[in-house]
CSV table of C-alpha atoms and ligand atoms in Angstrom, one decimal:
chain,number,residue,atom,x,y,z
A,453,MET,CA,-18.8,10.9,-0.8
A,454,PHE,CA,-15.9,8.9,-2.1
A,455,LYS,CA,-13.7,8.9,-5.2
A,456,ALA,CA,-14.2,6.2,-7.9
A,457,VAL,CA,-13.4,5.6,-11.5
A,458,LEU,CA,-16.8,5.8,-13.1
A,459,ILE,CA,-17.7,4.4,-16.6
A,460,GLU,CA,-20.6,6.0,-18.3
A,461,LYS,CA,-22.3,5.3,-21.6
A,462,ASP,CA,-25.0,7.5,-23.0
A,463,GLU,CA,-25.7,9.8,-26.0
A,464,ALA,CA,-22.3,11.5,-25.3
A,465,GLY,CA,-20.5,8.2,-25.8
A,466,TYR,CA,-18.5,5.7,-23.7
A,467,ARG,CA,-16.2,7.3,-21.2
A,468,ALA,CA,-14.3,6.7,-17.9
A,469,ALA,CA,-13.1,9.2,-15.4
A,470,VAL,CA,-12.5,9.7,-11.7
A,471,LYS,CA,-15.6,11.1,-10.1
A,472,GLU,CA,-17.0,11.9,-6.6
A,473,VAL,CA,-19.7,9.4,-5.9
A,474,ASP,CA,-22.3,9.4,-3.2
A,475,ASP,CA,-22.3,6.6,-0.6
A,476,ALA,CA,-26.1,6.3,-1.2
A,477,ASP,CA,-25.4,5.1,-4.8
A,478,LEU,CA,-23.4,2.1,-3.7
A,479,PRO,CA,-25.1,-1.2,-4.8
A,480,ALA,CA,-26.8,-3.6,-2.4
A,481,GLY,CA,-24.6,-5.9,-0.3
A,482,ASP,CA,-24.0,-7.1,3.2
A,483,VAL,CA,-20.4,-5.9,3.6
A,484,THR,CA,-19.0,-2.4,3.1
A,485,VAL,CA,-15.3,-2.2,2.5
A,486,ARG,CA,-12.9,0.8,2.8
A,487,VAL,CA,-10.7,0.0,-0.2
A,488,ALA,CA,-6.9,0.5,0.2
A,489,TRP,CA,-5.6,-1.0,-3.0
A,490,SER,CA,-6.9,-2.2,-6.3
A,491,THR,CA,-5.1,-3.2,-9.5
A,492,LEU,CA,-5.4,-3.3,-13.3
A,493,ASN,CA,-6.1,-6.5,-15.1
A,494,TYR,CA,-6.6,-7.1,-18.8
A,495,LYS,CA,-10.4,-7.2,-18.2
A,496,ASP,CA,-10.3,-3.9,-16.4
A,497,GLY,CA,-8.5,-2.5,-19.5
A,498,LEU,CA,-11.4,-3.8,-21.7
A,499,ALA,CA,-14.0,-2.3,-19.3
A,500,ILE,CA,-12.3,1.1,-19.0
A,501,THR,CA,-11.6,1.6,-22.7
A,502,GLY,CA,-14.8,0.0,-23.9
A,503,LYS,CA,-12.8,-2.3,-26.2
A,504,GLY,CA,-14.5,-5.4,-25.0
A,505,PRO,CA,-18.1,-6.0,-23.9
A,506,VAL,CA,-17.2,-6.4,-20.2
A,507,VAL,CA,-19.5,-3.9,-18.5
A,508,ARG,CA,-23.1,-5.1,-18.1
A,509,GLY,CA,-24.7,-1.9,-16.6
A,510,PHE,CA,-24.1,1.8,-16.5
A,511,PRO,CA,-22.8,3.8,-14.7
A,512,MET,CA,-20.2,1.2,-13.6
A,513,VAL,CA,-17.3,1.4,-11.2
A,514,PRO,CA,-14.7,-1.0,-12.8
A,515,GLY,CA,-12.1,-3.0,-10.8
A,516,ILE,CA,-12.4,-6.8,-10.6
A,517,ASP,CA,-10.0,-6.8,-7.6
A,518,LEU,CA,-9.8,-5.0,-4.3
A,519,ALA,CA,-8.1,-5.2,-0.9
A,520,GLY,CA,-9.3,-3.3,2.1
A,521,THR,CA,-10.8,-3.2,5.6
A,522,VAL,CA,-14.4,-4.0,6.5
A,523,GLU,CA,-16.3,-0.9,7.6
A,524,ALA,CA,-19.8,-2.4,8.1
A,525,SER,CA,-21.0,-6.0,7.9
A,526,SER,CA,-24.1,-8.0,8.5
A,527,HIS,CA,-22.5,-11.1,7.0
A,528,PRO,CA,-21.9,-14.0,9.5
A,529,GLY,CA,-18.2,-14.4,10.1
A,530,ILE,CA,-17.1,-11.0,8.7
A,531,ALA,CA,-16.6,-8.3,11.3
A,532,VAL,CA,-15.8,-4.6,11.2
A,533,GLY,CA,-12.0,-4.2,10.9
A,534,ASP,CA,-11.4,-7.5,9.0
A,535,ALA,CA,-8.8,-7.3,6.2
A,536,VAL,CA,-10.3,-8.8,3.1
A,537,VAL,CA,-9.6,-9.5,-0.6
A,538,LEU,CA,-12.0,-9.8,-3.5
A,539,ASN,CA,-11.3,-11.3,-6.9
A,540,GLY,CA,-13.9,-11.6,-9.6
A,541,TRP,CA,-17.5,-12.8,-9.1
A,542,GLY,CA,-18.5,-10.3,-11.8
A,543,VAL,CA,-17.5,-7.4,-9.6
A,544,GLY,CA,-16.4,-4.5,-11.9
A,545,GLU,CA,-18.5,-6.0,-14.6
A,546,GLY,CA,-22.1,-6.2,-13.3
A,547,HIS,CA,-21.6,-4.9,-9.7
A,548,TRP,CA,-19.6,-1.8,-8.7
A,549,GLY,CA,-15.9,-2.7,-8.3
A,550,GLY,CA,-12.6,-2.0,-6.6
A,551,LEU,CA,-11.3,1.1,-8.5
A,552,ALA,CA,-12.9,3.2,-5.8
A,553,GLN,CA,-12.3,4.2,-2.2
A,554,ARG,CA,-15.4,2.3,-1.0
A,555,ALA,CA,-17.2,-0.8,-2.2
A,556,ARG,CA,-20.3,-2.7,-1.1
A,557,LEU,CA,-20.3,-6.4,-1.7
A,558,LYS,CA,-21.7,-9.8,-0.8
A,559,GLY,CA,-19.8,-11.3,2.1
A,560,GLU,CA,-19.6,-14.7,0.4
A,561,TRP,CA,-17.4,-13.2,-2.3
A,562,LEU,CA,-14.7,-12.1,0.2
A,563,VAL,CA,-11.7,-14.1,1.3
A,564,PRO,CA,-9.5,-13.1,4.3
A,565,LEU,CA,-6.3,-11.3,3.4
A,566,PRO,CA,-3.6,-14.0,3.6
A,567,ALA,CA,-1.3,-13.4,6.6
A,568,ALA,CA,1.7,-13.7,4.3
A,569,PHE,CA,0.7,-10.6,2.3
A,570,THR,CA,0.1,-6.9,2.8
A,571,PRO,CA,-3.0,-5.5,1.1
A,572,ARG,CA,-0.7,-3.9,-1.5
A,573,GLN,CA,1.0,-7.3,-2.2
A,574,ALA,CA,-2.3,-9.0,-2.4
A,575,MET,CA,-3.3,-6.5,-5.2
A,576,ALA,CA,0.1,-6.9,-6.9
A,577,ILE,CA,-0.9,-10.5,-7.2
A,578,GLY,CA,-4.6,-9.7,-8.0
A,579,THR,CA,-6.7,-11.7,-10.3
A,580,ALA,CA,-3.8,-12.1,-12.7
A,581,GLY,CA,-1.6,-13.7,-10.1
A,582,TYR,CA,-4.4,-15.8,-8.6
A,583,THR,CA,-5.2,-17.0,-12.1
A,584,ALA,CA,-1.5,-17.9,-12.7
A,585,MET,CA,-1.7,-20.0,-9.5
A,586,LEU,CA,-4.9,-21.7,-10.7
A,587,CYS,CA,-3.1,-22.5,-14.0
A,588,VAL,CA,-0.1,-24.0,-12.0
A,589,MET,CA,-2.6,-26.0,-9.9
A,590,ALA,CA,-4.3,-27.3,-13.1
A,591,LEU,CA,-0.9,-28.5,-14.5
A,592,GLU,CA,-0.2,-30.3,-11.2
A,593,ARG,CA,-3.7,-31.9,-11.2
A,594,HIS,CA,-3.0,-33.3,-14.6
A,595,GLY,CA,0.3,-34.8,-13.5
A,596,VAL,CA,2.8,-32.3,-14.8
A,597,SER,CA,6.0,-32.2,-12.6
A,598,PRO,CA,9.3,-30.4,-12.8
A,599,GLY,CA,11.3,-33.5,-13.9
A,600,GLN,CA,9.3,-34.0,-17.1
A,601,GLY,CA,10.9,-31.2,-19.1
A,602,GLU,CA,10.3,-27.7,-20.2
A,603,VAL,CA,7.2,-25.7,-19.5
A,604,LEU,CA,6.1,-22.8,-21.6
A,605,VAL,CA,4.4,-19.5,-20.5
A,606,THR,CA,2.9,-17.3,-23.3
A,607,GLY,CA,2.3,-13.6,-22.8
A,608,ALA,CA,5.2,-13.8,-20.4
A,609,ASN,CA,5.6,-10.1,-19.9
A,610,GLY,CA,1.9,-9.6,-18.9
A,611,GLY,CA,0.5,-9.9,-15.5
A,612,VAL,CA,-0.6,-13.6,-15.6
A,613,GLY,CA,2.5,-14.5,-17.5
A,614,SER,CA,4.9,-12.8,-15.1
A,615,VAL,CA,3.5,-14.4,-12.0
A,616,ALA,CA,3.3,-17.8,-13.8
A,617,VAL,CA,7.0,-17.6,-14.7
A,618,ALA,CA,7.9,-16.7,-11.1
A,619,LEU,CA,5.8,-19.5,-9.6
A,620,LEU,CA,6.9,-22.2,-12.0
A,621,ALA,CA,10.6,-21.3,-11.7
A,622,ARG,CA,10.3,-21.3,-7.9
A,623,LEU,CA,8.7,-24.8,-8.0
A,624,GLY,CA,11.7,-26.1,-9.9
A,625,TYR,CA,10.4,-26.1,-13.5
A,626,THR,CA,12.5,-25.2,-16.5
A,627,VAL,CA,10.5,-22.2,-17.7
A,628,VAL,CA,10.5,-21.0,-21.3
A,629,ALA,CA,9.0,-17.6,-21.7
A,630,SER,CA,7.3,-16.6,-25.0
A,631,THR,CA,7.1,-12.9,-25.6
A,632,GLY,CA,6.8,-10.2,-28.2
A,633,ARG,CA,9.1,-8.0,-26.1
A,634,PRO,CA,12.6,-9.6,-26.3
A,635,GLN,CA,14.0,-6.3,-24.9
A,636,GLU,CA,12.5,-7.5,-21.5
A,637,ALA,CA,14.6,-10.7,-21.5
A,638,ASP,CA,16.6,-9.6,-18.5
A,639,TYR,CA,13.4,-9.0,-16.5
A,640,LEU,CA,12.0,-12.4,-17.5
A,641,ARG,CA,15.3,-14.1,-16.5
A,642,ALA,CA,15.2,-12.3,-13.2
A,643,LEU,CA,11.7,-13.8,-12.6
A,644,GLY,CA,13.2,-17.2,-13.3
A,645,ALA,CA,12.8,-17.9,-17.1
A,646,ALA,CA,15.5,-20.2,-18.4
A,647,GLU,CA,15.0,-19.3,-22.1
A,648,ILE,CA,13.1,-16.5,-23.9
A,649,ILE,CA,11.5,-17.2,-27.2
A,650,ASP,CA,9.8,-14.9,-29.8
A,651,ARG,CA,6.0,-15.2,-29.7
A,652,ALA,CA,6.0,-14.8,-33.5
A,653,GLN,CA,6.7,-18.5,-33.9
A,654,PHE,CA,3.2,-19.2,-32.5
A,655,ALA,CA,1.3,-16.3,-33.9
A,656,ALA,CA,0.4,-17.7,-37.4
A,657,PRO,CA,-1.5,-20.8,-38.5
A,658,GLY,CA,0.7,-23.9,-38.0
A,659,LYS,CA,0.7,-27.6,-38.5
A,660,PRO,CA,-1.8,-29.9,-36.7
A,661,LEU,CA,1.3,-31.5,-35.0
A,662,ALA,CA,4.7,-30.0,-34.4
A,663,LYS,CA,7.9,-31.2,-32.8
A,664,GLU,CA,7.1,-32.3,-29.2
A,665,ARG,CA,8.6,-29.9,-26.7
A,666,TRP,CA,6.5,-28.8,-23.7
A,667,ALA,CA,5.7,-31.0,-20.8
A,668,GLY,CA,3.2,-28.3,-19.9
A,669,ALA,CA,2.2,-24.8,-20.7
A,670,VAL,CA,0.3,-21.8,-19.4
A,671,ASP,CA,-1.3,-19.9,-22.2
A,672,THR,CA,-2.6,-16.4,-21.8
A,673,VAL,CA,-2.9,-15.7,-25.5
A,674,GLY,CA,-5.5,-18.0,-27.2
A,675,SER,CA,-6.0,-18.1,-30.9
A,676,HIS,CA,-3.2,-19.5,-33.2
A,677,THR,CA,-0.8,-19.3,-30.3
A,678,LEU,CA,-2.9,-21.8,-28.2
A,679,ALA,CA,-3.3,-24.1,-31.3
A,680,ASN,CA,0.4,-24.1,-31.9
A,681,VAL,CA,1.2,-24.6,-28.2
A,682,CYS,CA,-1.1,-27.7,-28.1
A,683,ALA,CA,0.5,-28.9,-31.3
A,684,SER,CA,4.0,-28.8,-29.8
A,685,THR,CA,3.1,-30.2,-26.4
A,686,ARG,CA,4.7,-33.6,-25.6
A,687,TYR,CA,2.8,-36.9,-25.3
A,688,ARG,CA,0.4,-36.7,-22.4
A,689,GLY,CA,1.3,-33.1,-21.5
A,690,THR,CA,-1.1,-30.5,-20.3
A,691,VAL,CA,-1.9,-26.9,-21.5
A,692,ALA,CA,-3.7,-24.6,-19.0
A,693,ALA,CA,-5.6,-22.1,-21.1
A,694,CYS,CA,-6.8,-18.9,-19.4
A,695,GLY,CA,-6.4,-16.0,-21.8
A,696,LEU,CA,-7.3,-14.4,-25.1
A,697,ALA,CA,-4.7,-11.6,-25.7
A,698,GLN,CA,-4.2,-12.7,-29.3
A,699,GLY,CA,-7.9,-13.7,-29.8
A,700,MET,CA,-10.8,-15.6,-28.5
A,701,ASP,CA,-10.8,-18.1,-31.5
A,702,LEU,CA,-9.1,-21.5,-31.3
A,703,PRO,CA,-8.2,-22.5,-34.9
A,704,ALA,CA,-6.9,-25.9,-33.9
A,705,THR,CA,-7.2,-29.6,-34.9
A,706,VAL,CA,-7.9,-32.5,-32.5
A,707,ALA,CA,-4.6,-34.1,-33.5
A,708,PRO,CA,-2.7,-33.3,-30.2
A,709,PHE,CA,-5.6,-34.6,-28.1
A,710,ILE,CA,-6.3,-37.8,-29.9
A,711,LEU,CA,-2.8,-38.7,-31.1
A,712,ARG,CA,-0.7,-37.5,-28.2
A,713,GLY,CA,-3.2,-37.5,-25.3
A,714,VAL,CA,-2.6,-33.9,-24.7
A,715,THR,CA,-5.0,-32.3,-22.1
A,716,LEU,CA,-6.4,-28.8,-22.6
A,717,ALA,CA,-7.3,-27.6,-19.1
A,718,GLY,CA,-9.5,-24.5,-19.0
A,719,VAL,CA,-9.0,-22.1,-16.2
A,720,ASP,CA,-11.6,-19.6,-15.0
A,721,SER,CA,-10.9,-17.4,-12.0
A,722,VAL,CA,-14.2,-15.4,-11.9
A,723,MET,CA,-16.6,-18.0,-10.7
A,724,ALA,CA,-14.1,-20.5,-9.2
A,725,PRO,CA,-15.4,-22.0,-6.0
A,726,ARG,CA,-14.4,-20.6,-2.7
A,727,ALA,CA,-12.4,-23.7,-1.6
A,728,GLU,CA,-10.2,-23.5,-4.7
A,729,ARG,CA,-9.7,-19.7,-4.2
A,730,LEU,CA,-8.5,-20.3,-0.6
A,731,GLU,CA,-6.2,-23.1,-1.8
A,732,ALA,CA,-4.8,-20.8,-4.6
A,733,TRP,CA,-4.1,-18.0,-2.0
A,734,ARG,CA,-2.5,-20.6,0.4
A,735,ARG,CA,-0.3,-21.8,-2.4
A,736,LEU,CA,0.6,-18.2,-3.4
A,737,ALA,CA,1.7,-17.5,0.2
A,738,GLN,CA,3.8,-20.7,0.0
A,739,ASP,CA,5.2,-20.5,-3.5
A,740,LEU,CA,5.5,-16.9,-4.6
A,741,ASP,CA,8.7,-15.0,-3.9
A,742,VAL,CA,7.6,-11.6,-2.7
A,743,ASP,CA,10.9,-10.0,-4.0
A,744,LYS,CA,10.0,-11.2,-7.5
A,745,LEU,CA,6.5,-9.9,-7.0
A,746,GLU,CA,7.9,-6.4,-6.2
A,747,LEU,CA,10.1,-6.6,-9.2
A,748,MET,CA,7.1,-7.1,-11.5
A,749,THR,CA,4.9,-4.4,-9.8
A,750,ARG,CA,4.4,-0.7,-10.6
A,751,GLU,CA,2.3,1.6,-8.5
A,752,ILE,CA,-0.2,4.3,-9.8
A,753,GLY,CA,-2.9,6.5,-8.3
A,754,LEU,CA,-6.6,6.5,-9.2
A,755,GLY,CA,-6.1,9.4,-11.6
A,756,GLU,CA,-3.6,7.4,-13.7
A,757,VAL,CA,-5.9,4.4,-14.1
A,758,VAL,CA,-7.7,5.5,-17.4
A,759,ALA,CA,-4.4,6.2,-19.3
A,760,THR,CA,-2.7,3.0,-17.9
A,761,ALA,CA,-5.7,0.9,-18.9
A,762,ALA,CA,-5.2,1.9,-22.6
A,763,ALA,CA,-1.5,1.2,-22.4
A,764,LEU,CA,-2.2,-2.2,-20.9
A,765,LEU,CA,-4.4,-3.2,-23.8
A,766,GLU,CA,-1.7,-2.0,-26.2
A,767,GLY,CA,0.8,-4.4,-24.6
A,768,ARG,CA,2.9,-1.6,-23.2
A,769,VAL,CA,2.5,-2.5,-19.5
A,770,ARG,CA,5.0,-5.0,-18.1
A,771,GLY,CA,4.0,-7.3,-15.2
A,772,ARG,CA,1.5,-5.9,-12.7
A,773,VAL,CA,0.1,-2.5,-11.8
A,774,VAL,CA,-1.2,-1.8,-8.3
A,775,VAL,CA,-3.6,1.2,-7.7
A,776,ASP,CA,-3.4,3.3,-4.6
A,777,VAL,CA,-7.1,4.4,-4.6
A,778,ASN,CA,-6.4,7.1,-2.0
A,779,ARG,CA,-4.0,9.1,-4.2
B,588,LIG,P1,-1.7,-8.4,-19.7
B,588,LIG,O1,-2.2,-7.3,-20.7
B,588,LIG,O2,-0.9,-8.0,-18.5
B,588,LIG,O3,-0.8,-9.4,-20.5
B,588,LIG,C1,-1.1,-9.9,-21.8
B,588,LIG,C2,0.1,-10.2,-22.5
B,588,LIG,O4,-0.2,-11.0,-23.7
B,588,LIG,C3,0.9,-9.0,-23.0
B,588,LIG,O5,1.7,-8.5,-22.0
B,588,LIG,C4,1.7,-9.6,-24.2
B,588,LIG,O6,2.8,-10.3,-23.6
B,588,LIG,C5,0.8,-10.7,-24.7
B,588,LIG,N1,0.0,-10.3,-25.9
B,588,LIG,C6,-0.7,-9.1,-26.0
B,588,LIG,N2,-1.2,-9.1,-27.3
B,588,LIG,C7,-0.8,-10.2,-27.9
B,588,LIG,C8,-1.0,-10.7,-29.2
B,588,LIG,N3,-1.7,-10.0,-30.1
B,588,LIG,N4,-0.5,-11.9,-29.5
B,588,LIG,C9,0.3,-12.5,-28.7
B,588,LIG,N5,0.5,-12.1,-27.4
B,588,LIG,C10,0.0,-10.9,-27.0
B,588,LIG,O7,-3.0,-9.2,-19.3
B,588,LIG,P2,-3.2,-10.2,-18.1
B,588,LIG,O8,-1.9,-10.9,-17.8
B,588,LIG,O9,-3.9,-9.5,-17.0
B,588,LIG,O10,-4.2,-11.2,-18.7
B,588,LIG,C11,-3.8,-12.1,-19.8
B,588,LIG,C12,-4.9,-12.8,-20.4
B,588,LIG,O11,-5.5,-13.7,-19.5
B,588,LIG,C13,-6.0,-11.9,-20.9
B,588,LIG,O12,-6.6,-12.3,-22.1
B,588,LIG,C14,-7.1,-12.0,-19.8
B,588,LIG,O13,-8.3,-11.7,-20.2
B,588,LIG,C15,-6.9,-13.4,-19.4
B,588,LIG,N6,-7.3,-13.7,-18.0
B,588,LIG,C16,-8.2,-14.7,-17.8
B,588,LIG,C17,-8.6,-15.0,-16.5
B,588,LIG,C18,-9.5,-16.1,-16.3
B,588,LIG,O14,-10.2,-16.2,-15.3
B,588,LIG,N7,-9.6,-17.0,-17.3
B,588,LIG,C19,-8.2,-14.2,-15.4
B,588,LIG,C20,-7.1,-13.2,-15.7
B,588,LIG,C21,-6.8,-13.0,-17.0
B,588,LIG,P3,4.3,-10.2,-24.3
B,588,LIG,O15,4.6,-8.7,-24.4
B,588,LIG,O16,5.2,-10.9,-23.3
B,588,LIG,O17,4.2,-10.9,-25.6
């Protein structure tokens, strides 16, 4: 038996709680992992609260991320005792996930724990941080560089936003952080933000084109915010879009794209190819300041996951949450 957060849905309703689960109920897979740390991402919040249609089968163990040690493996190249990390691949959505003391997975989903990080640090990064890195890589791929001017990060106090601010600042960019929590300005400055702006200026319908300001942007918010960010991006700038905290809609015009050559670069972490994941983790090891990572990270036990998931969706969690699945 092992402990796991279990989401159930039946006549009694949609609910999540910590339960004792039988090893025999683990899903099919060629690697069994003793989980040490997991984390809470926005998507985990949607799954645990039922506020978004994330879970594709019940009962489900949520948790799109995990770090742990291999207990059993018939997968070539993965041996008992290996330290591994998992991000995405539909785990915690359609396959039992990381908010548990044990997981059974496909070996091809796993990447080695980067030597630069402890399992706890890898989960402090988690999908949010790995996605922030994918966004930075997307900006670089489209030619954005620190000398070109200010870069914007929206949802800056969130998990993806916090890591994006820290990464971009470390890489030499002048980072402007957009937030609905101006009281966290000192935190954002400590991560490296040069200026803090109120997210309200992006929240409502805007003009097709606004004053050109951003050489690049990482948007975690979507909806009107993403439309307004594109409208205020400079000639030939790039916006990396990964999130929907404001909404999934995109009420925009094509004006920034056809008149200013702006690039809208979509970023998906869930099914990203293995080579890109390995590169993102290599870059995180190189470019993320672990002191800043610690500054943005709070630790909870498995029993606090359900309440924290609700707080995260309400925008009350700052930065990243790591979960010690053994307490
Ligand atoms: P968090 O909840 O940690 O952060 C979201 C942040 O968005 C909040 O902290 C808040 O920042 C801001 N926000 C919340 N509500 C609103 C609103 N109504 N309008 C404007 N801003 C708002 O989530 P994550 O950082 O984990 O994820 C951020 C987004 O990225 C999510 O939508 C998530 O689904 C998506 N995502 C996508 C991935 C992909 O593969 N494409 C991978 C990982 C995440 P503040 O208080 O500073 O305003």
